[in-house]
């Protein structure tokens, strides 16, 4: 059995059942009703599941991960002490925008293993940056008032050189 | 600092008063008509300069206004974009998870993630404060820091916490403090996930010998004595001070990562069957068999980092026993692992896949290197650096690329990188790089006809287009970030 996934742009991706099983949302759509109501919703190949929040490029990237892990037990939970295989680290890479989109999609599609990997990827890219660098990289507005900044500097006097390099 | 808008036509001192004092009033009264005319012209010029200066002031004021407006618009644009930035759509729970991964570093002094995350913006600050695992690392070196840790753990009741034990045994309250730390760890052991000792080895031994701990959540242990050990311990690292032998931790069920630094290896180490990653840095050996026995204590070892193994007393250590690391997949050799190089048959690694050679000294000749590669013939990935050893490795691979004497027959990925944290190469490295680079295409071509050709070549810093052309069609060329390696 195979399932058609439809991206935000309308592009169709035909995936096998083991690959689709990695994606929580798809699993629930396709087999959830089967479990609860006694019949399957998406038994017909021509039926597609629209993933309105995922672009084609990100969906194809996510399917690479699902394909790689199609024969393994899905990860349900994990923590920051997890060790990721080299393949995973090479897959997630260092492109912050790309990782953020993967993270967003993994959260939306409910793929815990990929979500954790994306968190690890982001943490690695942020490593060694000061707050200003993080703001510039991620497009965050530093919304502290001058008074608050002075107070925070007092809290963390030791790290001032790193937080506000000259 | 001078203003960028300083006056382009400063008024000369003499222009302020053109009635020269040395001529005097009497002479000016007797001035001729043409002199009066000149006076008028001077006055006219002065007025013109004043007029122009006022124009400049006006223009400067306008520029400042435009600049303020530009900055404000740029800020508004950044804010508008920031509102749509992908990070804003990340939920607080996921953001908290990212912080946890950022704080995974074992040494918080190098990576003050807690401080950085809470200085980015209001939202990050709030989420960082709510992420309990960011605030559960305690360095205990006094009774005050111990009571702080106890208070925090009682207040926040985190899922897990980490401790760095760092009292100096020179302190008069040392015995009492160690006893209190033991009590603290015993009470909280069910959620202790990482333990680090930044103190002398006999203090570590003391900690484990005082009582028996149940450590169901302990994942990693680092023994990392301070650099100035003599100020910590009257014994320092004396020749008769052998480090802790693993006693008291063998029963920890999820303990998988162990790091030992600046230590003399004990002759018998307690078996730690769950450990998969081991790092031995600057360790002293009295007997060759100590290293073998140490490795025997880690039957499930998957990653081994050996750096600067020093011999004590004798130049050459003989190994009589043998260790078979069947699970070992990754070996990182750094410094001078003389005992390993001299006794290769004693270290059996039949399933080793990834070998990293960094700054290894102690090779007698190419023959030594060849023997090393022959011994580790299951390696499929090899990492070298743009250094002398890297040059010798490439030369060795080139010399043995024909079918009869193919070294590392399963090698499919070769990675050549510059040192971590350095953005470029110095002059010495550049000349070595040229030498290595000259040999690389030959190695790729010669291995192409072997039963296992080189598939990937990963290089950092990136090659130029001309350099890339040399490998076109022969191997997959990848740029690689040395930090990721």
XYZ file of C-alpha atoms in Angstrom:
651
model
C 0.000 0.000 0.000
C 1.196 3.493 -0.740
C -0.065 6.916 0.254
C 0.004 10.185 -1.618
C 1.136 13.224 0.331
C 0.336 16.658 -1.058
C 2.563 19.574 -0.195
C 1.576 23.213 0.320
C 2.247 23.943 -3.366
C 0.168 20.954 -4.453
C 3.076 18.707 -5.403
C 2.304 15.022 -4.879
C 4.658 12.527 -3.204
C 3.831 8.858 -3.386
C 5.265 7.101 -0.344
C 5.213 3.518 0.855
C 3.501 2.536 4.102
C 6.715 2.051 6.143
C 7.843 5.561 5.135
C 4.433 7.098 5.871
C 4.437 5.357 9.249
C 7.267 7.632 10.407
C 4.961 10.648 10.098
C 2.583 10.796 13.052
C -0.046 12.976 11.370
C -0.155 10.768 8.289
C -0.271 7.632 10.416
C -3.222 9.033 12.339
C -5.020 10.175 9.173
C -4.519 6.934 7.320
C -4.976 4.356 10.033
C -6.425 6.229 12.996
C -9.982 5.778 11.762
C -9.212 2.169 11.000
C -8.288 1.649 14.609
C -11.208 3.537 16.139
C -14.027 3.048 13.634
C -13.124 -0.227 12.046
C -12.402 1.116 8.547
C -9.488 2.915 6.958
C -9.770 6.409 5.601
C -6.964 6.303 3.086
C -7.032 2.865 1.601
C -7.371 4.176 -1.919
C -4.052 5.132 -3.561
C -5.620 8.014 -5.396
C -6.600 9.711 -2.144
C -4.056 12.194 -0.960
C -3.325 13.686 2.409
C -2.754 17.410 2.180
C -0.018 18.782 4.402
C -0.891 22.439 4.059
C 1.949 23.783 6.210
C 4.822 21.948 4.543
C 6.495 23.110 1.353
C 7.609 20.663 -1.307
C 11.326 21.152 -0.672
C 10.978 20.527 3.065
C 8.614 17.605 2.553
C 11.072 15.942 0.190
C 13.858 16.463 2.742
C 11.712 14.986 5.491
C 10.876 11.983 3.326
C 14.624 11.284 2.969
C 14.803 10.965 6.766
C 11.664 8.820 6.882
C 13.039 6.573 4.150
C 16.291 6.146 6.107
C 14.433 5.155 9.274
C 11.577 3.230 7.689
C 12.719 -0.106 9.136
C 13.272 1.101 12.680
C 11.007 1.590 15.648
C 9.795 5.194 15.774
C 11.276 7.256 18.566
C 8.540 8.363 20.935
C 10.533 10.387 23.409
C 14.102 11.446 24.049
C 16.285 13.936 25.850
C 19.283 16.168 25.319
C 21.701 13.404 26.281
C 20.778 11.448 23.174
C 23.590 10.489 20.846
C 22.801 11.030 17.174
C 24.410 8.899 14.468
C 26.749 10.600 12.008
C 24.233 10.157 9.217
C 21.730 12.235 11.179
C 24.199 15.045 11.829
C 25.215 15.147 8.164
C 21.524 15.118 7.177
C 20.546 18.048 9.364
C 23.589 20.135 8.359
C 24.334 23.703 9.450
C 21.916 25.802 7.377
C 19.857 27.514 10.090
C 16.903 28.425 7.863
C 16.630 24.914 6.534
C 16.853 23.393 10.037
C 14.167 25.758 11.330
C 11.795 24.753 8.535
C 12.511 21.082 9.210
C 11.882 21.683 12.925
C 8.611 23.424 12.236
C 7.480 20.690 9.873
C 8.587 17.897 12.233
C 6.579 19.522 15.018
C 3.525 19.915 12.776
C 3.777 16.410 11.310
C 4.539 14.899 14.701
C 7.872 13.211 14.046
C 9.569 13.218 17.483
C 12.888 11.756 16.300
C 13.321 14.401 13.628
C 12.187 17.143 16.002
C 14.923 16.207 18.472
C 17.478 16.041 15.679
C 16.477 19.532 14.481
C 16.761 20.861 18.062
C 20.243 19.387 18.263
C 21.103 20.940 14.875
C 19.958 24.390 16.003
C 21.812 24.072 19.308
C 24.998 23.212 17.406
C 24.670 26.235 15.119
C 24.013 28.546 18.077
C 26.985 27.177 19.990
C 29.640 29.828 20.622
C 27.494 32.803 19.558
C 26.729 35.729 21.812
C 23.163 37.080 22.206
C 23.637 39.735 19.512
C 24.904 37.077 17.091
C 21.899 34.869 17.868
C 19.505 37.779 17.255
C 21.120 38.581 13.899
C 21.110 34.935 12.851
C 17.525 34.165 13.804
C 15.954 37.566 13.173
C 15.029 38.243 16.790
C 14.493 41.756 18.127
C 16.429 42.346 21.334
C 13.516 43.906 23.199
C 15.139 44.754 26.517
C 15.059 48.333 27.726
C 18.341 50.024 28.558
C 17.528 49.759 32.254
C 16.922 46.007 31.975
C 20.187 45.532 30.091
C 22.070 47.339 32.853
C 20.383 45.156 35.481
C 21.175 41.974 33.573
C 24.788 43.042 33.228
C 24.937 43.384 36.978
C 23.511 39.864 37.363
C 26.120 38.388 35.096
C 29.114 40.636 35.478
C 31.536 37.799 34.872
C 30.145 37.099 31.414
C 29.846 40.737 30.328
C 32.859 40.485 28.009
C 31.147 37.676 26.126
C 27.656 39.118 26.099
C 28.756 42.528 24.844
C 32.107 42.126 23.094
C 33.815 45.392 22.186
C 36.881 61.468 18.826
C 36.360 63.907 15.906
C 32.887 64.352 14.530
C 32.295 63.099 10.992
C 30.804 66.510 10.268
C 33.693 68.676 11.444
C 33.909 72.134 9.863
C 35.439 71.772 6.392
C 36.557 75.454 6.317
C 37.925 76.347 9.738
C 38.402 80.042 10.339
C 42.046 81.034 10.285
C 43.290 82.815 13.402
C 44.403 85.884 11.416
C 40.977 86.242 9.803
C 39.450 87.039 13.166
C 41.197 90.372 13.239
C 42.591 91.800 10.042
C 43.634 95.024 11.853
C 47.241 93.897 12.282
C 48.395 94.964 15.777
C 51.942 95.831 14.615
C 50.651 98.448 12.214
C 48.512 100.266 14.737
C 45.529 102.606 14.539
C 47.532 105.550 13.169
C 48.623 103.665 10.055
C 45.092 102.471 9.284
C 43.718 105.948 9.479
C 46.193 106.979 6.807
C 45.241 104.052 4.565
C 44.851 104.669 0.898
C 41.635 104.264 -1.061
C 42.616 100.897 -2.547
C 43.294 99.584 0.946
C 39.758 100.580 1.980
C 38.494 98.775 -1.062
C 40.376 95.669 -0.007
C 38.844 95.980 3.464
C 35.397 95.941 1.913
C 36.252 92.893 -0.195
C 37.533 91.079 2.865
C 34.309 91.883 4.680
C 32.334 90.627 1.694
C 34.285 87.364 1.608
C 33.726 86.912 5.311
C 29.987 87.300 4.887
C 30.043 84.778 2.048
C 31.901 82.281 4.204
C 29.395 82.802 7.014
C 26.550 82.257 4.568
C 28.100 79.060 3.226
C 28.750 77.844 6.757
C 25.090 78.346 7.636
C 24.165 76.333 4.517
C 26.465 73.525 5.631
C 24.931 73.549 9.122
C 21.508 73.326 7.575
C 22.554 70.438 5.305
C 24.196 68.676 8.242
C 21.000 68.983 10.223
C 19.053 67.530 7.296
C 21.482 64.612 6.979
C 21.121 63.866 10.674
C 17.344 63.867 10.322
C 17.506 61.548 7.321
C 19.922 59.269 9.153
C 17.632 59.006 12.183
C 14.725 58.275 9.875
C 16.786 55.652 8.002
C 17.751 53.889 11.255
C 14.183 53.951 12.501
C 12.883 52.539 9.192
C 15.580 49.888 9.153
C 14.617 48.888 12.708
C 10.957 48.760 11.692
C 11.836 46.574 8.708
C 13.873 44.241 10.955
C 10.999 44.096 13.449
C 8.493 43.332 10.679
C 10.742 40.572 9.355
C 11.402 39.335 12.886
C 7.666 38.953 13.454
C 7.555 36.579 10.501
C 10.867 34.800 11.272
C 10.533 31.010 11.581
C 11.866 31.069 15.154
C 8.756 32.987 16.291
C 6.615 30.038 15.232
C 8.606 27.628 17.390
C 6.623 26.791 20.514
C 7.984 27.408 24.005
C 8.301 23.673 24.649
C 10.443 23.168 21.569
C 12.516 26.261 22.389
C 13.107 24.807 25.822
C 14.304 21.585 24.198
C 16.755 23.569 22.048
C 18.132 25.166 25.222
C 18.583 21.744 26.774
C 20.601 20.591 23.782
C 22.651 23.804 23.941
C 23.464 23.067 27.549
C 24.620 19.521 26.822
C 28.265 20.553 27.021
C 29.900 18.908 30.012
C 31.853 21.979 30.988
C 29.523 24.919 31.577
C 32.405 27.347 32.075
C 33.228 27.195 28.377
C 29.649 27.437 27.219
C 27.544 29.681 29.461
C 24.376 28.674 27.608
C 22.143 29.620 30.536
C 23.452 33.175 30.487
C 23.313 33.575 26.715
C 19.810 32.167 26.263
C 18.449 34.510 28.905
C 20.007 37.594 27.267
C 18.478 37.290 23.808
C 14.963 38.687 24.268
C 12.091 38.689 26.751
C 10.559 35.498 25.412
C 13.826 33.561 25.446
C 14.518 34.827 28.964
C 11.153 33.594 30.213
C 11.529 30.204 28.522
C 15.133 29.852 29.745
C 14.032 30.532 33.316
C 11.328 27.882 32.981
C 13.743 25.273 31.602
C 14.793 23.647 34.828
C 17.585 21.570 33.352
C 19.494 24.763 32.476
C 19.783 25.643 36.130
C 20.673 22.287 37.570
C 24.443 22.243 37.259
C 26.253 22.820 40.450
C 29.905 23.278 41.158
C 30.462 22.257 44.754
C 33.694 23.480 46.265
C 32.488 24.753 49.632
C 29.691 24.274 52.146
C 28.041 27.420 50.787
C 27.843 26.034 47.222
C 26.635 22.711 48.611
C 23.777 24.319 50.533
C 22.893 26.373 47.415
C 22.635 23.154 45.375
C 20.485 21.494 48.046
C 18.199 24.509 48.224
C 17.788 24.713 44.433
C 17.038 21.012 44.109
C 14.455 21.174 46.889
C 12.824 24.228 45.369
C 12.683 23.216 41.713
C 12.660 19.428 41.953
C 14.224 18.939 38.494
C 14.076 15.712 36.581
C 17.866 15.470 36.676
C 20.893 17.485 37.678
C 24.662 17.578 37.252
C 27.432 18.124 39.748
C 31.048 19.185 39.521
C 32.870 18.335 42.727
C 35.822 20.647 43.148
C 37.018 21.019 46.745
C 40.699 21.431 47.408
C 42.086 18.908 49.864
C 44.358 21.640 51.207
C 41.326 23.203 52.890
C 40.921 22.517 56.590
C 37.243 21.645 56.182
C 37.960 19.148 53.382
C 37.088 15.962 55.315
C 33.827 17.362 56.619
C 32.889 18.728 53.169
C 33.587 15.445 51.361
C 31.445 13.647 53.895
C 28.617 16.154 53.335
C 28.927 15.839 49.542
C 28.669 12.065 49.927
C 25.476 12.494 51.923
C 24.103 14.937 49.344
C 24.847 12.580 46.418
C 23.365 9.625 48.295
C 20.106 11.475 48.935
C 19.843 12.896 45.399
C 21.430 10.009 43.482
C 18.167 8.969 41.813
C 18.348 12.072 39.559
C 22.083 12.676 39.246
C 22.887 12.466 35.524
C 26.457 13.755 35.262
C 29.276 13.725 37.749
C 32.549 15.548 37.302
C 35.582 15.724 39.559
C 37.801 18.760 39.216
C 39.964 17.833 42.141
C 42.905 15.562 42.886
C 42.646 11.810 42.363
C 42.884 10.831 45.974
C 39.888 13.102 46.716
C 37.988 11.214 43.977
C 39.029 7.882 45.499
C 37.965 9.146 48.894
C 34.535 10.119 47.572
C 33.873 6.647 46.195
C 35.377 4.750 49.117
C 33.382 6.531 51.849
C 30.066 4.990 50.903
C 28.266 2.955 48.259
C 26.052 4.854 45.857
C 23.059 3.789 43.900
C 23.265 5.838 40.690
C 20.319 4.797 38.510
C 20.326 7.957 36.333
C 24.053 8.583 35.979
C 25.003 8.853 32.309
C 28.477 10.297 32.313
C 31.496 10.775 34.511
C 34.494 13.039 33.915
C 37.610 13.031 36.035
C 39.458 16.161 35.165
C 41.992 17.355 37.752
C 42.856 21.055 37.738
C 45.862 22.271 35.792
C 47.610 23.614 38.916
C 47.172 20.386 40.866
C 49.834 21.282 43.448
C 47.712 24.156 44.732
C 44.870 21.685 45.182
C 46.629 18.745 46.685
C 49.849 18.472 48.710
C 50.628 15.221 46.896
C 50.038 16.613 43.398
C 50.385 13.885 40.812
C 53.141 11.926 42.436
C 54.473 8.745 40.922
C 52.888 6.590 43.591
C 49.460 8.184 43.202
C 47.436 5.870 41.046
C 44.014 7.131 40.065
C 40.654 5.779 41.065
C 39.936 2.327 39.619
C 36.230 2.586 38.904
C 35.135 1.252 42.259
C 31.624 2.261 43.312
C 30.212 3.046 39.889
C 30.060 -0.318 38.165
C 26.426 -0.846 39.058
C 25.157 2.368 37.350
C 22.771 0.954 34.704
C 22.762 3.801 32.132
C 26.333 4.996 32.594
C 27.764 5.220 29.060
C 30.371 7.970 28.847
C 33.644 8.135 30.776
C 36.471 10.621 30.497
C 39.750 10.390 32.403
C 42.384 13.091 32.251
C 45.836 13.604 33.795
C 45.896 10.309 35.598
C 48.097 7.311 36.177
C 46.204 4.261 34.953
C 45.446 1.774 37.717
C 46.638 -1.768 37.132
C 43.131 -3.181 37.406
C 40.010 -1.286 36.441
C 36.549 -2.408 37.494
C 34.490 -3.650 34.543
C 32.058 -0.985 33.278
C 29.965 -2.934 30.853
C 27.608 -0.122 29.768
C 30.214 2.445 28.766
C 30.271 3.072 25.006
C 32.481 6.173 24.880
C 35.847 6.423 26.578
C 38.342 9.262 26.524
C 41.849 8.901 27.984
C 43.807 12.144 27.906
C 47.359 12.560 29.201
C 47.479 9.293 31.082
C 50.619 7.774 32.618
C 51.485 4.121 32.206
C 53.761 2.135 34.487
C 53.126 -1.204 32.803
C 52.127 -1.865 29.221
C 49.433 -4.288 30.304
C 47.629 -1.568 32.304
C 46.206 -0.062 29.108
C 45.124 -3.479 27.860
C 43.386 -4.240 31.168
C 41.783 -0.817 31.139
C 40.284 -1.449 27.682
C 39.207 -4.947 28.752
C 37.058 -3.260 31.414
C 34.890 -1.697 28.657
C 33.526 -4.610 26.621
C 30.877 -2.512 24.798
C 33.157 0.334 23.856
C 32.158 1.982 20.564
C 34.263 5.136 20.598
C 37.756 5.507 21.995
C 39.794 8.701 22.202
C 43.403 8.171 23.210
C 45.517 11.251 23.629
C 49.062 11.539 24.968
C 49.707 8.225 26.678
C 52.983 8.721 28.563
C 55.402 6.049 29.750
C 56.666 6.299 33.293
C 60.098 4.956 34.106
C 60.899 3.096 30.884
C 61.190 4.132 27.270
C 59.584 1.057 25.768
C 56.681 -0.812 27.347
C 55.984 -4.408 26.506
C 52.472 -5.753 26.451
C 51.980 -9.422 27.256
C 48.182 -9.540 27.373
C 45.684 -8.931 24.572
C 42.422 -7.014 24.265
C 39.766 -7.567 21.625
C 37.488 -4.528 21.230
C 34.796 -6.125 19.095
C 32.295 -3.244 19.421
C 34.785 -0.465 18.731
C 33.698 1.560 15.680
C 35.578 4.819 16.082
C 39.156 5.432 17.192
C 40.645 8.881 17.692
C 44.409 8.797 18.212
C 46.199 11.947 19.254
C 49.664 12.664 20.695
C 52.092 9.792 21.187
C 50.421 6.392 21.664
C 53.821 4.653 21.677
C 52.611 1.659 23.651
C 49.965 0.985 21.020
C 52.316 1.424 18.074
C 54.939 -0.851 19.618
C 52.459 -3.584 20.497
C 49.891 -3.512 17.719
C 48.940 -7.227 17.853
C 47.827 -6.765 21.480
C 45.075 -4.336 20.449
C 42.570 -6.149 18.280
C 39.836 -3.998 16.731
C 38.177 -6.184 14.124
C 35.160 -3.935 13.450
C 36.799 -0.519 13.524
C 35.217 1.709 10.863
C 36.357 5.252 11.527
C 39.946 6.224 12.267
C 41.058 9.763 13.115
C 44.783 10.461 13.250
C 45.733 13.784 14.732
C 49.242 14.968 15.452
C 50.480 11.451 16.198
C 54.194 11.279 16.835
C 56.372 8.260 17.456
C 56.316 6.699 13.981
C 59.769 5.366 13.178
C 59.205 5.258 9.454
C 56.632 4.710 6.725
C 56.984 1.033 7.601
C 55.514 1.694 11.031
C 52.555 3.506 9.489
C 52.056 0.724 6.966
C 51.981 -1.879 9.760
C 49.440 0.243 11.637
C 47.136 0.378 8.604
C 47.589 -3.320 7.911
C 46.503 -4.001 11.462
C 43.377 -1.828 11.144
C 42.274 -3.103 7.775
C 38.516 -2.811 8.454
C 38.602 1.005 8.444
C 36.209 2.586 5.928
C 36.621 6.240 6.968
C 39.902 7.982 7.615
C 40.349 11.513 8.916
C 43.683 13.270 8.673
C 44.792 16.882 9.017
C 46.866 19.195 6.887
C 49.980 18.375 8.889
C 53.142 16.294 8.550
C 51.400 13.128 9.616
C 48.660 13.788 7.060
C 51.389 14.039 4.390
C 52.941 10.744 5.484
C 49.560 9.004 5.488
C 48.766 10.142 1.952
C 52.239 9.133 0.785
C 51.784 5.748 2.435
C 48.384 5.253 0.766
C 49.834 6.259 -2.570
C 52.769 3.858 -2.252
C 50.442 0.971 -1.484
C 47.553 1.459 -3.876
C 48.145 -1.483 -6.160
C 46.206 -4.704 -5.797
C 48.905 -6.741 -4.132
C 49.609 -4.467 -1.183
C 46.480 -2.338 -0.904
C 46.314 -0.623 2.492
C 42.947 -0.066 4.165
C 41.191 -2.092 1.451
C 37.672 -1.016 2.489
C 38.417 2.690 2.731
C 35.724 4.672 0.918
C 35.882 8.104 2.572
C 38.963 10.204 3.144
C 38.635 13.450 5.085
C 41.394 16.052 5.108
C 40.710 19.028 7.340
C 42.383 21.917 9.088
C 42.507 22.076 12.843
C 39.286 22.683 14.689
C 38.519 26.317 15.574
C 41.064 27.710 13.110
C 39.651 29.615 10.193
C 42.608 29.224 7.865
C 46.030 27.686 7.450
C 49.356 29.155 8.532
C 52.391 29.270 6.230
C 53.828 25.905 7.346
C 50.467 24.235 6.909
C 50.082 25.846 3.495
C 53.298 24.280 2.228
C 52.294 20.906 3.697
C 48.870 21.327 2.139
C 50.483 21.804 -1.267
C 52.517 18.633 -0.797
C 49.487 16.604 0.278
C 47.333 18.080 -2.423
C 49.842 17.066 -5.090
C 49.560 13.425 -3.991
C 45.789 13.246 -3.479
C 44.707 12.978 -7.162
C 47.242 10.172 -7.644
C 45.882 8.281 -4.627
C 42.325 8.668 -5.920
C 43.262 7.497 -9.420
C 45.372 4.557 -8.276
C 42.724 3.311 -5.838
C 40.102 3.654 -8.556
C 41.268 0.450 -10.144
C 41.291 -1.439 -6.834
C 38.392 -3.532 -5.560
C 37.264 -0.700 -3.267
C 37.809 2.697 -4.884
C 37.693 5.849 -2.848
C 34.139 7.181 -3.089
C 34.248 10.410 -1.119
C 36.848 13.020 -0.493
C 35.919 15.556 2.141
C 38.125 18.605 2.294
C 38.305 21.735 4.386
C 39.014 24.576 3.675
C 37.152 24.334 0.339
C 39.077 23.793 -2.886
C 39.246 26.269 -5.745
C 37.445 25.504 -8.996
C 40.708 24.508 -10.719
C 41.560 22.176 -7.857
C 38.116 20.618 -7.970
C 38.506 19.917 -11.671
C 41.358 17.499 -10.893
C 38.907 15.170 -9.128
C 35.962 15.623 -11.480
C 34.381 12.291 -12.333
C 36.724 10.268 -10.107
C 35.375 10.866 -6.635
C 32.536 12.700 -4.890
C 34.095 15.870 -3.547
C 32.527 17.439 -0.475
C 33.275 20.604 1.429
C 33.129 19.932 5.101
C 32.928 22.054 8.184
C 35.837 20.984 10.445
C 33.753 21.708 13.543
C 31.181 19.129 12.457
C 33.983 16.557 12.211
